Amino acid sequence: MRLTNRPNDFLVLRKRLVEHLILQGIIRTDRVRRAMLKVPRELFVTEEYRQYSYEDHPLPLPMGQTISAPHMCAIMCEALELKEGDRVLEVGTGSGYHAALCAEIVSPSENSRRSFVVTLEYFKELAKYAHENLKKTSYDDRVFVIACDGSSGAPTRIKFDKVLVTAAATRIPESLIEQLDEGGKMVIPVGGRLLQELVLVEREEGRVSQRSLGGCVFVRLRGRYGLKGEADG
Ligand code: SAH
């Protein structure tokens, strides 16, 4: 793929990537297609890696974290069956890109502003970085970034229709299941440091079920209910 730093070229590359994800059967719905075409990933990637924004790979972020590959963002959005009006909780803000994609689906217009995305980030520096990115791209009216340990859920009693966890846990934190509303869905990578399974959790008629959607690799979930590392800083 040709590398660039010009806005119009980015649009061409974005369209090409979306076509590719449709052909691969990863983008399946019009809602996800529209959001992936609209949100400028290049404005969430650090300057140094901007030219690689539309390569289908994870890219480095400050604090040793990564922005997920576009195909993984699309897989998670499709699995959650996000729709206009959903209230979304994300654990692991990183760059803010995935939160912006979710916001573009659940709250695309003035009329749907009752829905929103709450996103939790462990590192204060990244929460600030993401907020700036979301402001630059005008998603800061629908996406609320909170710097906290999200492994024990959001510091609010609100229930969410959809929950996405973008860092790997050893098991599904009970507190996150509790924040899932009736009929809600959650996606979360569960496993060890090197490889995990993406698990879809569904709450229906008071029952909670789960099934695997396949293998994946995420950075570890830190904090109280996360995966233990050398230094939890
Ligand atoms: N969704 C992001 C990428 C996530 S990378 C994007 O679109 O760019 C995983 C993120 O989870 C990292 O930023 C990491 O700092 C964060 N994280 C790890 N443990 C966390 C925890 N316990 N609470 C909140 N965020 C956490």
Coordinates of C-alpha atoms and ligand atoms in Angstrom, one line a residue:
M1 CA 0.0 0.0 0.0
R2 CA 1.2 3.5 -0.9
L3 CA 2.3 5.6 2.1
T4 CA 1.2 9.2 2.5
N5 CA 0.5 12.0 4.9
R6 CA -2.1 14.0 2.8
P7 CA -5.7 14.1 3.9
N8 CA -7.2 13.3 0.5
D9 CA -4.8 10.4 0.1
F10 CA -5.9 9.2 3.6
L11 CA -9.5 9.2 2.4
V12 CA -8.6 7.0 -0.6
L13 CA -6.7 4.6 1.6
R14 CA -9.5 4.5 4.1
K15 CA -12.0 3.6 1.3
R16 CA -9.6 0.9 0.1
L17 CA -9.2 -0.6 3.5
V18 CA -13.0 -0.7 4.1
E19 CA -13.5 -2.4 0.7
H20 CA -10.9 -5.0 1.7
L21 CA -12.6 -5.7 5.0
I22 CA -16.0 -6.1 3.2
L23 CA -14.4 -8.6 0.8
Q24 CA -12.9 -10.5 3.7
G25 CA -16.4 -10.7 5.2
I26 CA -15.3 -8.8 8.3
I27 CA -17.5 -5.8 7.7
R28 CA -21.0 -7.2 7.3
T29 CA -23.4 -4.4 8.1
D30 CA -24.0 -0.9 6.6
R31 CA -23.7 0.6 10.1
V32 CA -20.2 -0.6 10.6
R33 CA -19.2 0.2 7.0
R34 CA -20.4 3.8 7.4
A35 CA -18.6 4.3 10.7
M36 CA -15.3 2.9 9.4
L37 CA -15.6 5.2 6.3
K38 CA -16.3 8.2 8.5
V39 CA -13.8 8.1 11.4
P40 CA -10.3 9.3 10.4
R41 CA -8.0 6.8 12.0
E42 CA -5.0 9.0 11.0
L43 CA -6.1 11.6 13.6
F44 CA -5.9 9.0 16.4
V45 CA -2.5 7.5 15.4
T46 CA 0.7 9.2 16.7
E47 CA 2.6 11.5 14.2
E48 CA 5.4 9.0 13.8
Y49 CA 3.1 6.2 12.5
R50 CA 0.5 8.3 10.7
Q51 CA 1.5 7.1 7.3
Y52 CA 0.6 3.6 8.3
S53 CA -2.9 4.5 9.5
Y54 CA -4.7 2.4 6.8
E55 CA -2.5 -0.7 7.0
D56 CA -4.6 -3.3 8.7
H57 CA -2.2 -3.6 11.7
P58 CA -2.1 -2.5 15.4
L59 CA 0.2 0.5 15.9
P60 CA 2.2 1.7 18.9
L61 CA 0.7 4.3 21.3
P62 CA 2.3 6.2 24.2
M63 CA 2.8 4.2 27.5
G64 CA 3.7 1.0 25.5
Q65 CA 0.1 0.4 24.5
T66 CA -1.4 -0.2 21.0
I67 CA -4.3 1.0 18.8
S68 CA -6.0 -2.2 17.6
A69 CA -5.9 -3.3 14.0
P70 CA -8.9 -2.0 12.0
H71 CA -10.2 -5.5 11.4
M72 CA -10.3 -6.2 15.1
C73 CA -12.3 -3.0 15.7
A74 CA -14.7 -4.0 13.0
I75 CA -15.1 -7.6 14.4
M76 CA -15.9 -6.2 17.8
C77 CA -18.4 -3.6 16.5
E78 CA -20.2 -6.3 14.4
A79 CA -20.2 -8.9 17.2
L80 CA -21.8 -6.3 19.6
E81 CA -24.5 -5.6 17.0
L82 CA -24.2 -1.9 17.9
K83 CA -27.2 0.2 16.9
E84 CA -28.4 3.8 17.2
G85 CA -29.5 4.5 20.7
D86 CA -27.2 2.0 22.5
R87 CA -25.3 3.1 25.6
V88 CA -21.7 1.8 25.3
L89 CA -19.0 1.2 27.8
E90 CA -15.4 0.6 26.6
V91 CA -12.6 -0.5 28.9
G92 CA -9.3 0.5 27.4
T93 CA -9.6 3.9 25.6
G94 CA -6.0 3.9 24.2
S95 CA -6.2 6.4 21.3
G96 CA -10.0 6.9 21.5
Y97 CA -10.4 5.5 17.9
H98 CA -12.6 2.6 18.8
A99 CA -14.7 4.7 21.0
A100 CA -15.2 7.2 18.1
L101 CA -16.3 4.3 15.8
C102 CA -18.8 3.2 18.4
A103 CA -20.1 6.7 18.9
E104 CA -20.5 7.1 15.1
I105 CA -22.8 4.0 15.1
V106 CA -24.8 4.6 18.2
S107 CA -25.1 8.4 18.0
P108 CA -24.6 9.6 14.4
S109 CA -26.9 12.6 14.5
E110 CA -28.3 15.4 16.8
N111 CA -31.5 13.3 17.2
S112 CA -29.6 10.4 18.8
R113 CA -27.7 12.3 21.4
R114 CA -29.3 10.5 24.3
S115 CA -26.9 7.7 23.6
F116 CA -23.2 7.9 24.4
V117 CA -20.0 6.1 24.9
V118 CA -18.2 6.0 28.3
T119 CA -14.6 4.9 27.9
L120 CA -12.2 4.1 30.8
E121 CA -8.4 4.4 30.6
Y122 CA -5.9 3.2 33.1
F123 CA -3.1 5.7 32.2
K124 CA -3.9 9.4 32.8
E125 CA -1.6 10.4 29.9
L126 CA -3.5 8.2 27.4
A127 CA -6.9 9.5 28.7
K128 CA -5.7 13.0 28.0
Y129 CA -4.3 12.0 24.6
A130 CA -7.6 10.3 23.6
H131 CA -9.6 13.2 24.8
E132 CA -7.6 15.5 22.6
N133 CA -8.1 13.2 19.6
L134 CA -11.8 13.0 20.2
K135 CA -12.0 16.8 20.5
K136 CA -10.1 17.3 17.2
T137 CA -12.6 14.9 15.5
S138 CA -15.7 16.4 17.2
Y139 CA -16.6 13.2 19.1
D140 CA -16.0 14.8 22.5
D141 CA -19.8 15.6 22.8
R142 CA -20.7 11.8 22.7
V143 CA -17.6 10.1 24.1
F144 CA -16.7 10.6 27.8
V145 CA -13.2 9.5 28.8
I146 CA -12.6 8.6 32.4
A147 CA -9.1 7.9 33.8
C148 CA -9.5 5.0 36.2
D149 CA -9.0 1.2 36.7
G150 CA -11.8 -0.1 34.4
S151 CA -11.3 -3.7 35.4
S152 CA -13.8 -3.2 38.1
G153 CA -16.3 -1.4 35.8
A154 CA -17.4 2.2 35.4
P155 CA -17.6 4.5 38.4
T156 CA -21.4 4.9 37.8
R157 CA -24.5 2.9 38.4
I158 CA -25.7 3.2 34.8
K159 CA -26.3 0.0 33.0
F160 CA -24.9 -0.4 29.5
D161 CA -26.4 -2.1 26.4
K162 CA -23.0 -2.9 25.0
V163 CA -19.6 -3.3 26.7
L164 CA -16.3 -3.8 24.9
V165 CA -13.0 -4.6 26.7
T166 CA -10.0 -3.9 24.5
A167 CA -7.3 -5.4 26.8
A168 CA -6.9 -9.0 27.8
A169 CA -8.2 -10.4 31.1
T170 CA -7.7 -13.9 32.7
R171 CA -11.4 -14.1 33.4
I172 CA -14.5 -12.0 32.9
P173 CA -14.7 -9.5 35.7
E174 CA -18.1 -10.0 37.5
S175 CA -18.4 -6.2 37.9
L176 CA -18.5 -5.8 34.1
I177 CA -21.2 -8.4 33.8
E178 CA -23.2 -6.5 36.4
Q179 CA -23.1 -3.3 34.3
L180 CA -24.6 -5.1 31.4
D181 CA -28.3 -4.3 30.9
E182 CA -30.9 -7.0 30.1
G183 CA -30.5 -7.9 26.5
G184 CA -27.0 -6.5 26.5
K185 CA -23.8 -7.9 24.9
M186 CA -20.1 -7.7 25.8
V187 CA -17.0 -8.6 24.0
I188 CA -13.8 -9.3 25.9
P189 CA -10.4 -11.0 25.1
V190 CA -9.9 -13.7 27.7
G191 CA -6.7 -15.8 28.1
G192 CA -3.0 -15.4 28.9
R193 CA -0.3 -12.8 28.0
L194 CA 0.4 -14.0 24.5
L195 CA -2.9 -15.3 23.1
Q196 CA -6.5 -14.9 24.0
E197 CA -9.9 -15.8 22.8
L198 CA -12.4 -13.1 22.0
V199 CA -15.5 -14.0 24.1
L200 CA -19.0 -12.8 23.4
V201 CA -21.1 -12.5 26.6
E202 CA -24.9 -12.1 26.3
R203 CA -27.4 -11.4 29.1
E204 CA -30.9 -12.6 28.1
E205 CA -33.8 -13.1 30.4
G206 CA -31.5 -12.9 33.4
R207 CA -29.3 -15.6 32.1
V208 CA -25.7 -15.0 31.1
S209 CA -24.2 -17.0 28.2
Q210 CA -20.8 -16.9 26.6
R211 CA -19.1 -18.2 23.4
S212 CA -15.8 -17.8 21.7
L213 CA -15.4 -15.8 18.5
G214 CA -11.8 -17.0 17.9
G215 CA -8.3 -16.2 18.8
C216 CA -6.9 -12.7 19.3
V217 CA -4.0 -10.8 20.8
F218 CA -4.4 -7.7 23.0
V219 CA -2.2 -5.9 25.5
R220 CA -3.0 -7.0 29.1
L221 CA -5.8 -5.6 31.2
R222 CA -4.2 -4.0 34.2
G223 CA -5.6 -3.2 37.6
R224 CA -7.6 -5.1 40.2
Y225 CA -9.2 -7.7 38.0
G226 CA -6.6 -7.7 35.2
L227 CA -3.8 -9.9 34.1
K228 CA -0.8 -9.5 36.5
G229 CA 2.4 -8.1 35.0
E230 CA 5.9 -7.3 36.2
A231 CA 5.0 -3.9 37.4
D232 CA 1.4 -2.7 37.5
G233 CA 2.3 0.9 36.6
Ligands
SAH1 N1 -9.3 0.7 22.1 C1 -8.0 1.4 21.9 C2 -6.9 0.4 22.0 C3 -6.8 -0.2 23.3 S1 -5.2 -0.8 23.8 C4 -8.0 2.2 20.7 O1 -9.0 2.3 20.0 O2 -6.9 2.9 20.5 C5 -5.7 -1.2 25.5 C6 -5.8 0.0 26.4 O3 -6.4 -0.6 27.6 C7 -4.5 0.6 26.7 O4 -4.6 2.0 26.5 C8 -4.4 0.4 28.2 O5 -3.7 1.4 28.9 C9 -5.8 0.2 28.7 N2 -6.0 -0.5 29.9 C10 -5.3 -1.6 30.4 N3 -5.8 -2.0 31.6 C11 -6.8 -1.1 31.9 C12 -7.7 -1.0 33.0 N4 -7.7 -1.8 34.0 N5 -8.6 0.0 32.9 C13 -8.7 0.9 31.9 N6 -7.9 0.8 30.8 C14 -7.0 -0.2 30.8

